Tab-separated table of C-alpha atoms in Angstrom:
chain	number	residue	atom	x	y	z
A	1	MET	CA	37.674	1.881	-119.438
A	2	THR	CA	34.204	2.460	-118.053
A	3	GLU	CA	33.921	2.117	-114.298
A	4	LEU	CA	30.668	1.054	-112.700
A	5	PRO	CA	29.351	3.737	-110.311
A	6	GLU	CA	28.455	2.583	-106.801
A	7	ASP	CA	24.856	3.758	-107.164
A	8	ALA	CA	24.490	1.569	-110.276
A	9	VAL	CA	25.723	-1.431	-108.270
A	10	ASP	CA	23.245	-0.562	-105.490
A	11	GLU	CA	20.388	-0.371	-107.975
A	12	ALA	CA	21.454	-3.597	-109.707
A	13	GLU	CA	21.427	-5.325	-106.319
A	14	ARG	CA	17.987	-3.908	-105.480
A	15	LEU	CA	16.518	-5.026	-108.817
A	16	THR	CA	18.073	-8.490	-108.452
A	17	ARG	CA	16.596	-8.857	-104.973
A	18	LEU	CA	13.177	-7.758	-106.258
A	19	ALA	CA	13.372	-10.268	-109.123
A	20	ARG	CA	14.169	-13.061	-106.667
A	21	ARG	CA	11.396	-12.078	-104.255
A	22	VAL	CA	8.365	-11.674	-106.533
A	23	GLY	CA	6.220	-14.681	-107.281
A	24	ASP	CA	5.355	-13.750	-110.849
A	25	GLU	CA	7.939	-14.781	-113.476
A	26	GLU	CA	6.980	-11.940	-115.850
A	27	GLU	CA	7.516	-9.380	-113.095
A	28	ALA	CA	10.821	-11.031	-112.151
A	29	ALA	CA	11.916	-10.921	-115.794
A	30	ALA	CA	11.009	-7.219	-115.953
A	31	TYR	CA	13.233	-6.480	-112.930
A	32	ARG	CA	16.117	-8.435	-114.487
A	33	GLU	CA	15.646	-6.565	-117.778
A	34	ARG	CA	15.761	-3.209	-115.953
A	35	ARG	CA	18.926	-4.335	-114.153
A	36	ASP	CA	20.544	-5.499	-117.378
A	37	ALA	CA	19.634	-2.268	-119.196
A	38	LEU	CA	21.088	-0.197	-116.352
A	39	LEU	CA	24.338	-2.148	-116.412
A	40	ALA	CA	24.501	-2.038	-120.229
A	41	GLU	CA	24.566	1.768	-120.018
A	42	HIS	CA	27.982	1.315	-118.367
A	43	ASP	CA	29.060	-1.611	-120.593
A	44	TYR	CA	28.608	-4.104	-117.745
A	45	GLU	CA	26.702	-7.356	-117.388
A	46	ALA	CA	25.453	-9.321	-114.396
A	47	ARG	CA	25.148	-12.877	-113.236
A	48	VAL	CA	24.259	-14.500	-109.934
A	49	ARG	CA	26.941	-16.834	-108.632
A	50	GLU	CA	25.619	-19.597	-106.398
A	51	ASP	CA	27.951	-21.384	-104.006
A	52	ASP	CA	28.088	-22.804	-100.479
A	53	ASP	CA	28.470	-19.324	-98.962
A	54	GLY	CA	25.233	-18.107	-100.573
A	55	ASP	CA	24.295	-16.230	-103.715
A	56	THR	CA	26.319	-13.291	-104.982
A	57	LEU	CA	25.467	-10.723	-107.640
A	58	VAL	CA	28.513	-10.214	-109.864
A	59	CYS	CA	28.685	-7.198	-112.207
A	60	TYR	CA	31.546	-7.344	-114.688
A	61	PRO	CA	32.668	-5.472	-117.811
A	62	ALA	CA	31.018	-6.761	-120.999
A	63	GLU	CA	34.420	-6.771	-122.701
A	64	TRP	CA	35.360	-9.763	-120.545
A	65	LEU	CA	32.764	-11.896	-122.390
A	66	ALA	CA	32.983	-14.026	-125.474
A	67	ASP	CA	29.829	-15.899	-126.519
A	68	GLY	CA	28.274	-15.327	-123.084
A	69	THR	CA	31.255	-16.720	-121.159
A	70	VAL	CA	33.768	-14.720	-119.133
A	71	ARG	CA	37.177	-15.205	-120.710
A	72	VAL	CA	39.952	-15.090	-118.116
A	73	GLU	CA	42.518	-13.886	-120.668
A	74	ARG	CA	40.431	-10.721	-121.206
A	75	ILE	CA	40.567	-9.699	-117.530
A	76	GLU	CA	43.217	-7.092	-116.870
A	77	ASP	CA	41.987	-5.708	-113.558
A	78	THR	CA	39.674	-7.803	-111.368
A	79	ASP	CA	38.883	-4.707	-109.287
A	80	ARG	CA	36.632	-3.544	-112.129
A	81	ALA	CA	34.089	-6.233	-111.184
A	82	ALA	CA	31.603	-5.545	-108.400
A	83	GLU	CA	30.149	-8.210	-106.128
A	84	ARG	CA	27.249	-8.031	-103.681
A	85	SER	CA	26.055	-10.800	-101.409
A	86	LEU	CA	22.387	-11.540	-101.911
A	87	THR	CA	22.168	-13.527	-98.685
A	88	ARG	CA	24.297	-11.359	-96.366
A	89	GLY	CA	25.744	-14.196	-94.350
A	90	GLY	CA	22.670	-16.382	-94.437
A	91	GLU	CA	18.977	-16.274	-95.136
A	92	ALA	CA	16.880	-13.415	-93.885
A	93	GLU	CA	16.109	-13.535	-90.194
A	94	GLU	CA	12.749	-14.697	-88.949
A	95	TRP	CA	10.282	-11.808	-89.085
A	96	GLU	CA	9.483	-11.943	-85.336
A	97	SER	CA	13.144	-11.597	-84.392
A	98	VAL	CA	13.605	-8.707	-86.817
A	99	GLU	CA	10.446	-6.981	-85.578
A	100	GLU	CA	11.501	-7.305	-81.947
A	101	HIS	CA	14.922	-5.827	-82.686
A	102	ASN	CA	13.527	-3.006	-84.851
A	103	ARG	CA	10.792	-2.163	-82.299
A	104	ALA	CA	13.429	-1.749	-79.582
A	105	LEU	CA	15.509	0.434	-81.883
A	106	VAL	CA	12.471	2.626	-82.656
A	107	GLU	CA	11.972	3.152	-78.911
A	108	ARG	CA	15.614	4.158	-78.503
A	109	VAL	CA	15.150	6.672	-81.337
A	110	ARG	CA	12.036	8.026	-79.542
A	111	GLU	CA	13.951	8.410	-76.263
A	112	ALA	CA	16.863	10.180	-77.925
A	113	HIS	CA	15.102	12.285	-80.584
A	114	GLY	CA	11.343	12.453	-79.977
A	115	ASP	CA	8.087	11.384	-81.578
A	116	ALA	CA	8.548	12.669	-85.149
A	117	GLU	CA	11.845	10.834	-85.575
A	118	ALA	CA	10.371	7.723	-83.909
A	119	ALA	CA	7.382	7.750	-86.292
A	120	ASN	CA	9.775	7.825	-89.245
A	121	ALA	CA	11.898	5.091	-87.676
A	122	ARG	CA	8.722	2.986	-87.216
A	123	ALA	CA	7.860	3.427	-90.912
A	124	PHE	CA	11.421	2.428	-91.826
A	125	ALA	CA	11.175	-0.603	-89.498
A	126	ASP	CA	7.989	-1.676	-91.275
A	127	PHE	CA	9.677	-1.259	-94.663
A	128	MET	CA	12.831	-3.221	-93.757
A	129	GLY	CA	10.957	-5.891	-91.815
A	130	ASN	CA	8.175	-6.498	-94.300
A	131	HIS	CA	10.122	-6.071	-97.534
A	132	TYR	CA	13.504	-7.513	-96.591
A	133	SER	CA	12.983	-9.270	-93.235
A	134	ARG	CA	16.079	-7.509	-91.955
A	135	ARG	CA	17.146	-5.165	-89.201
A	136	MET	CA	16.984	-1.484	-90.096
A	137	GLU	CA	20.698	-0.850	-89.646
A	138	THR	CA	21.556	-3.419	-92.352
A	139	ALA	CA	19.934	-1.301	-95.081
A	140	THR	CA	22.010	-0.479	-98.133
A	141	ARG	CA	22.124	2.896	-99.832
A	142	ALA	CA	19.790	1.527	-102.531
A	143	GLU	CA	17.306	0.337	-99.904
A	144	LEU	CA	17.386	3.726	-98.187
A	145	ARG	CA	16.693	5.367	-101.552
A	146	GLU	CA	13.845	2.920	-102.214
A	147	PHE	CA	12.371	3.765	-98.810
A	148	ARG	CA	12.672	7.543	-99.312
A	149	GLU	CA	11.537	7.673	-102.938
A	150	GLU	CA	9.017	4.836	-103.224
A	151	TYR	CA	7.768	3.520	-99.885
A	152	TYR	CA	7.600	6.728	-97.823
A	153	PRO	CA	5.578	8.832	-100.310
A	154	ARG	CA	3.124	5.993	-100.997
A	155	ASN	CA	2.682	4.380	-97.592
A	156	VAL	CA	3.369	6.948	-94.881
A	157	TRP	CA	1.086	9.868	-94.161
A	158	PRO	CA	3.659	12.017	-92.368
A	159	THR	CA	2.996	15.231	-90.559
A	160	ASP	CA	4.989	18.234	-91.763
A	161	GLU	CA	7.251	17.741	-88.746
A	162	GLN	CA	7.869	14.070	-89.623
A	163	GLU	CA	8.585	14.845	-93.269
A	164	ALA	CA	11.087	17.554	-92.303
A	165	ALA	CA	12.791	15.107	-89.909
A	166	LEU	CA	13.056	12.145	-92.293
A	167	GLU	CA	16.789	12.321	-93.011
A	168	ARG	CA	17.602	12.985	-89.337
A	169	SER	CA	15.435	10.015	-88.389
A	170	LEU	CA	17.208	7.611	-90.731
A	171	ARG	CA	20.618	8.787	-89.571
A	172	ALA	CA	19.508	8.399	-85.942
A	173	VAL	CA	18.596	4.743	-86.553
A	174	PHE	CA	22.116	3.958	-87.739
A	175	GLU	CA	23.798	6.095	-85.076
A	176	ILE	CA	21.869	4.487	-82.221
A	177	ALA	CA	22.465	0.992	-83.658
A	178	GLY	CA	26.199	1.773	-83.781
A	179	GLU	CA	26.414	1.364	-87.565
A	180	GLN	CA	27.776	3.689	-90.218
A	181	TYR	CA	25.137	5.417	-92.336
A	182	PRO	CA	25.452	4.349	-96.012
A	183	SER	CA	26.349	7.493	-97.925
């Protein structure tokens, strides 16, 4: 039995969110194809379940399918499926509210850790606010990876001090917000 690694679920969630957010259908299809190819490497498939509580990404073993339909009699262990909320308890917050919260958190990082960490926290606030319209401390492991690997190198012109402090800065955001750092 192939188990789906947590980082694959994180990446599947990230790609699903990107597909839902872009305006171009071809680009959205490309994100879904990347997600499906990633999951296929682990013999999993995905679907988005829509209900009154919001949308949920469901990743489940391909062996549960017959003609594109999940067959209940094929499910031996429901724990093998992975689910991620795509709405996180409701739609994204209004940008102004998120920005106000994140700005205050950046200042608390500055007070506790200094300017280099605060500059990194500000860049992370911009990323989370502009890309996800969410508070920094709600970031997933996949979103942190996206920030570190994609956004930061392309959009931030850090000093050597800032670059060396990046991981400390991100951890400080979560610590000061009273949230556990996604590891």
